[in-house]
Short mmCIF file of C-alpha atoms in Angstrom, two decimals:
data_model
loop_
_atom_site.label_atom_id
_atom_site.label_comp_id
_atom_site.label_asym_id
_atom_site.label_seq_id
_atom_site.Cartn_x
_atom_site.Cartn_y
_atom_site.Cartn_z
CA UNK A 1 113.36 117.02 101.03
CA UNK A 2 109.94 115.57 100.67
CA UNK A 3 107.28 114.79 103.30
CA UNK A 4 103.74 113.92 103.70
CA UNK A 5 101.13 114.74 106.36
CA UNK A 6 97.97 113.01 106.76
CA UNK A 7 95.82 115.48 108.75
CA UNK A 8 93.46 113.07 110.61
CA UNK A 9 94.57 109.92 112.35
CA UNK A 10 90.95 108.60 112.58
CA UNK A 11 87.84 109.44 110.46
CA UNK A 12 84.45 108.15 111.29
CA UNK A 13 81.55 108.25 108.81
CA UNK A 14 78.09 106.52 108.32
CA UNK A 15 77.44 104.10 105.56
CA UNK A 16 76.27 106.05 102.50
CA UNK A 17 77.91 109.39 103.49
CA UNK A 18 80.84 111.01 101.77
CA UNK A 19 84.33 110.25 102.77
CA UNK A 20 87.15 112.82 102.96
CA UNK A 21 90.65 111.77 103.91
CA UNK A 22 93.07 114.62 103.88
CA UNK A 23 96.84 114.68 102.74
CA UNK A 24 99.31 117.64 102.50
CA UNK A 25 102.71 116.98 100.92
CA UNK A 26 105.93 118.87 100.65
CA UNK A 27 108.39 118.33 97.67
CA UNK A 28 111.14 120.23 96.09
CA UNK A 29 110.38 118.54 92.80
CA UNK A 30 107.32 117.50 90.83
CA UNK A 31 106.00 114.74 92.83
CA UNK A 32 104.46 111.48 92.35
CA UNK A 33 101.55 110.93 94.67
CA UNK A 34 99.80 107.67 95.70
CA UNK A 35 97.00 106.53 98.03
CA UNK A 36 97.13 103.06 99.31
CA UNK A 37 94.63 101.12 101.46
CA UNK A 38 95.41 98.40 104.00
CA UNK A 39 92.72 96.18 105.41
CA UNK A 40 93.42 94.19 108.78
CA UNK A 41 96.39 91.77 108.65
CA UNK A 42 96.72 92.44 104.88
CA UNK A 43 99.50 94.17 102.78
CA UNK A 44 98.92 97.60 101.17
CA UNK A 45 96.95 97.88 97.99
CA UNK A 46 97.27 100.74 95.48
CA UNK A 47 94.00 102.80 95.38
CA UNK A 48 95.18 105.40 92.79
CA UNK A 49 98.20 107.43 91.56
CA UNK A 50 98.75 111.01 90.36
CA UNK A 51 100.91 111.04 87.28
CA UNK A 52 100.66 114.77 86.31
CA UNK A 53 98.53 113.84 83.27
CA UNK A 54 95.28 115.04 85.05
CA UNK A 55 94.67 116.76 88.50
CA UNK A 56 91.58 114.52 89.24
CA UNK A 57 92.62 111.10 89.59
CA UNK A 58 90.08 108.23 89.69
CA UNK A 59 91.02 104.96 91.52
CA UNK A 60 89.45 101.58 92.37
CA UNK A 61 86.21 101.13 94.44
CA UNK A 62 84.84 104.60 93.58
CA UNK A 63 87.70 106.53 95.20
CA UNK A 64 89.29 109.71 93.59
CA UNK A 65 91.86 112.31 94.61
CA UNK A 66 92.48 115.68 93.39
CA UNK A 67 96.00 117.18 93.19
CA UNK A 68 96.14 120.86 94.04
CA UNK A 69 99.57 122.25 93.56
CA UNK A 70 98.72 125.68 95.09
CA UNK A 71 97.52 123.97 98.41
CA UNK A 72 100.07 121.17 98.28
CA UNK A 73 97.27 118.78 98.85
CA UNK A 74 96.13 115.48 97.46
CA UNK A 75 92.91 114.80 99.44
CA UNK A 76 91.02 111.40 98.92
CA UNK A 77 87.25 111.30 98.56
CA UNK A 78 84.34 108.91 97.93
CA UNK A 79 80.84 110.06 97.31
CA UNK A 80 79.19 107.22 99.41
CA UNK A 81 80.99 105.11 102.07
CA UNK A 82 80.43 101.39 102.04
CA UNK A 83 81.03 99.10 105.07
CA UNK A 84 83.80 97.41 103.20
CA UNK A 85 85.87 100.72 102.98
CA UNK A 86 86.60 100.40 106.68
CA UNK A 87 90.47 100.15 106.55
CA UNK A 88 93.64 102.19 107.05
CA UNK A 89 94.67 104.69 104.32
CA UNK A 90 98.03 106.01 103.38
CA UNK A 91 99.07 108.89 101.49
CA UNK A 92 102.51 108.43 99.80
CA UNK A 93 104.85 110.87 98.05
CA UNK A 94 107.86 110.45 95.96
CA UNK A 95 110.00 112.94 94.25
CA UNK A 96 112.71 113.12 91.55
CA UNK A 97 111.89 109.49 90.36
CA UNK A 98 114.19 108.03 93.00
CA UNK A 99 112.06 105.13 93.65
CA UNK A 100 112.02 106.01 97.46
CA UNK A 101 108.57 106.66 98.70
CA UNK A 102 107.61 108.30 101.85
CA UNK A 103 104.40 107.33 103.70
CA UNK A 104 102.24 109.39 105.78
CA UNK A 105 101.17 108.22 109.28
CA UNK A 106 97.99 106.73 108.05
CA UNK A 107 94.22 107.35 108.57
CA UNK A 108 91.96 104.89 110.00
CA UNK A 109 88.54 105.02 108.42
CA UNK A 110 85.66 103.76 110.38
CA UNK A 111 82.20 103.11 108.75
CA UNK A 112 79.30 102.95 110.88
CA UNK A 113 76.02 101.15 109.88
CA UNK B 1 99.97 84.74 89.85
CA UNK B 2 101.75 84.89 93.34
CA UNK B 3 102.85 88.67 93.38
CA UNK B 4 104.98 89.33 96.45
CA UNK B 5 105.48 86.53 98.78
CA UNK B 6 106.99 86.90 102.45
CA UNK B 7 108.35 84.19 104.62
CA UNK B 8 107.62 83.56 107.48
CA UNK B 9 104.33 85.23 108.34
CA UNK B 10 104.94 85.17 112.14
CA UNK B 11 108.27 84.82 114.39
CA UNK B 12 109.18 85.26 117.75
CA UNK B 13 112.83 85.84 118.66
CA UNK B 14 114.72 86.41 121.92
CA UNK B 15 116.97 89.40 122.31
CA UNK B 16 120.31 88.67 120.61
CA UNK B 17 119.01 86.03 118.16
CA UNK B 18 119.43 86.40 114.35
CA UNK B 19 117.05 85.63 111.70
CA UNK B 20 116.48 86.31 108.00
CA UNK B 21 113.17 87.32 106.43
CA UNK B 22 112.76 86.29 102.60
CA UNK B 23 110.79 88.16 100.07
CA UNK B 24 110.14 86.70 96.70
CA UNK B 25 108.44 88.36 93.71
CA UNK B 26 107.39 86.86 90.32
CA UNK B 27 106.70 90.02 88.47
CA UNK B 28 110.18 90.75 87.06
CA UNK B 29 110.35 93.99 89.06
CA UNK B 30 113.68 95.92 89.21
CA UNK B 31 112.99 97.56 92.61
CA UNK B 32 112.34 95.89 95.92
CA UNK B 33 111.85 97.47 99.43
CA UNK B 34 111.78 96.43 103.06
CA UNK B 35 109.58 98.62 105.36
CA UNK B 36 108.60 98.27 108.94
CA UNK B 37 105.13 99.43 110.07
CA UNK B 38 104.69 100.55 113.72
CA UNK B 39 101.53 102.06 115.16
CA UNK B 40 101.05 105.73 114.37
CA UNK B 41 104.27 106.00 112.38
CA UNK B 42 103.12 104.78 108.90
CA UNK B 43 105.60 102.64 106.88
CA UNK B 44 109.27 103.41 107.16
CA UNK B 45 111.92 102.33 104.62
CA UNK B 46 114.56 100.16 105.99
CA UNK B 47 116.61 99.28 102.91
CA UNK B 48 115.87 99.02 99.26
CA UNK B 49 117.43 97.71 96.09
CA UNK B 50 117.10 99.12 92.49
CA UNK B 51 118.41 95.93 90.90
CA UNK B 52 120.10 92.63 91.30
CA UNK B 53 123.30 92.88 93.14
CA UNK B 54 122.48 96.44 94.50
CA UNK B 55 121.28 97.68 97.90
CA UNK B 56 120.79 101.03 99.63
CA UNK B 57 119.92 102.42 102.97
CA UNK B 58 116.51 103.84 103.82
CA UNK B 59 115.37 105.81 106.74
CA UNK B 60 115.89 103.28 109.37
CA UNK B 61 118.59 100.99 108.29
CA UNK B 62 120.44 100.44 111.69
CA UNK B 63 120.45 96.83 112.95
CA UNK B 64 119.42 95.41 109.65
CA UNK B 65 121.25 94.04 106.65
CA UNK B 66 119.96 93.13 103.14
CA UNK B 67 120.94 91.15 100.12
CA UNK B 68 119.76 90.87 96.59
CA UNK B 69 121.64 88.16 94.86
CA UNK B 70 118.91 87.16 92.64
CA UNK B 71 116.63 89.58 90.93
CA UNK B 72 113.44 87.91 92.35
CA UNK B 73 114.61 87.76 95.98
CA UNK B 74 115.29 90.32 98.72
CA UNK B 75 116.42 89.31 102.12
CA UNK B 76 116.30 91.11 105.26
CA UNK B 77 118.58 90.13 108.19
CA UNK B 78 118.60 90.93 111.85
CA UNK B 79 122.06 90.14 113.10
CA UNK B 80 121.25 90.58 116.94
CA UNK B 81 117.63 91.21 117.50
CA UNK B 82 116.47 93.84 120.03
CA UNK B 83 112.92 94.40 121.36
CA UNK B 84 112.98 97.79 119.49
CA UNK B 85 112.75 95.60 116.37
CA UNK B 86 109.42 94.35 117.23
CA UNK B 87 107.33 95.36 114.16
CA UNK B 88 105.33 94.27 111.17
CA UNK B 89 107.66 94.02 108.22
CA UNK B 90 106.46 94.52 104.66
CA UNK B 91 108.26 93.71 101.56
CA UNK B 92 107.42 95.47 98.34
CA UNK B 93 108.48 95.59 94.59
CA UNK B 94 108.01 97.86 91.66
CA UNK B 95 109.36 98.56 88.05
CA UNK B 96 111.85 101.24 87.74
CA UNK B 97 110.48 104.80 87.65
CA UNK B 98 109.33 105.78 84.25
CA UNK B 99 110.55 109.18 82.93
CA UNK B 100 107.01 110.00 81.73
CA UNK B 101 104.87 108.86 84.54
CA UNK B 102 107.15 109.01 87.54
CA UNK B 103 107.37 106.27 90.23
CA UNK B 104 105.65 103.04 89.64
CA UNK B 105 103.12 101.65 92.14
CA UNK B 106 104.51 99.36 94.90
CA UNK B 107 103.03 95.75 95.05
CA UNK B 108 103.16 94.59 98.82
CA UNK B 109 103.36 91.30 100.43
CA UNK B 110 101.27 90.40 103.31
CA UNK B 111 103.71 91.17 105.95
CA UNK B 112 105.73 89.36 108.73
CA UNK B 113 104.87 89.97 112.25
CA UNK B 114 108.04 89.83 114.34
CA UNK B 115 108.12 89.88 118.00
CA UNK B 116 111.44 90.16 120.06
CA UNK B 117 111.30 89.48 123.63
#
């Protein structure tokens, strides 16, 4: 079975400082991994996807994530936070190409001026 | 390009009433999903469909039914609403998984906020 754990329910950073949102996964198969962002009262938007082609994945808006199989982690980072990055972020795992995705509980990112 | 459209955006029901949520996508996606989002619980899969005429149960299917009569539409029904079904419901769609690159990203609608009193 597969599962995903987002280690922080809430992260607060100052504008211009780095962002780190942590995600650990569990999967019996080679997983597909995603990060999604949700702004208030909106649907979810894809930030990036791990496809096994490269362990460091670059996404939109300057975000990137590194797949570490030995640590079963897929942490999301950004060098410099912007006020518009304030949102909820979801780490998502799937396995065995079933089409069924499992969502983490979400991490709320607050960006302070 | 409309993407994924959910109807209605808001709804208030009394316990025991029924309703249908409509999801439409114009991207010719094979797969469609219904999720519910509750505080602190992420998104949980209710039902999904891997093609026209097919449906399957997700994590939390009880109290819901679905139909996929046309490829572009995926309906979610509540036969007898309960307060526990108060939630935000999201529809999503995607291409079928690719053997080389795995699961395709989901495209989400903007959600339906349902309150059951």
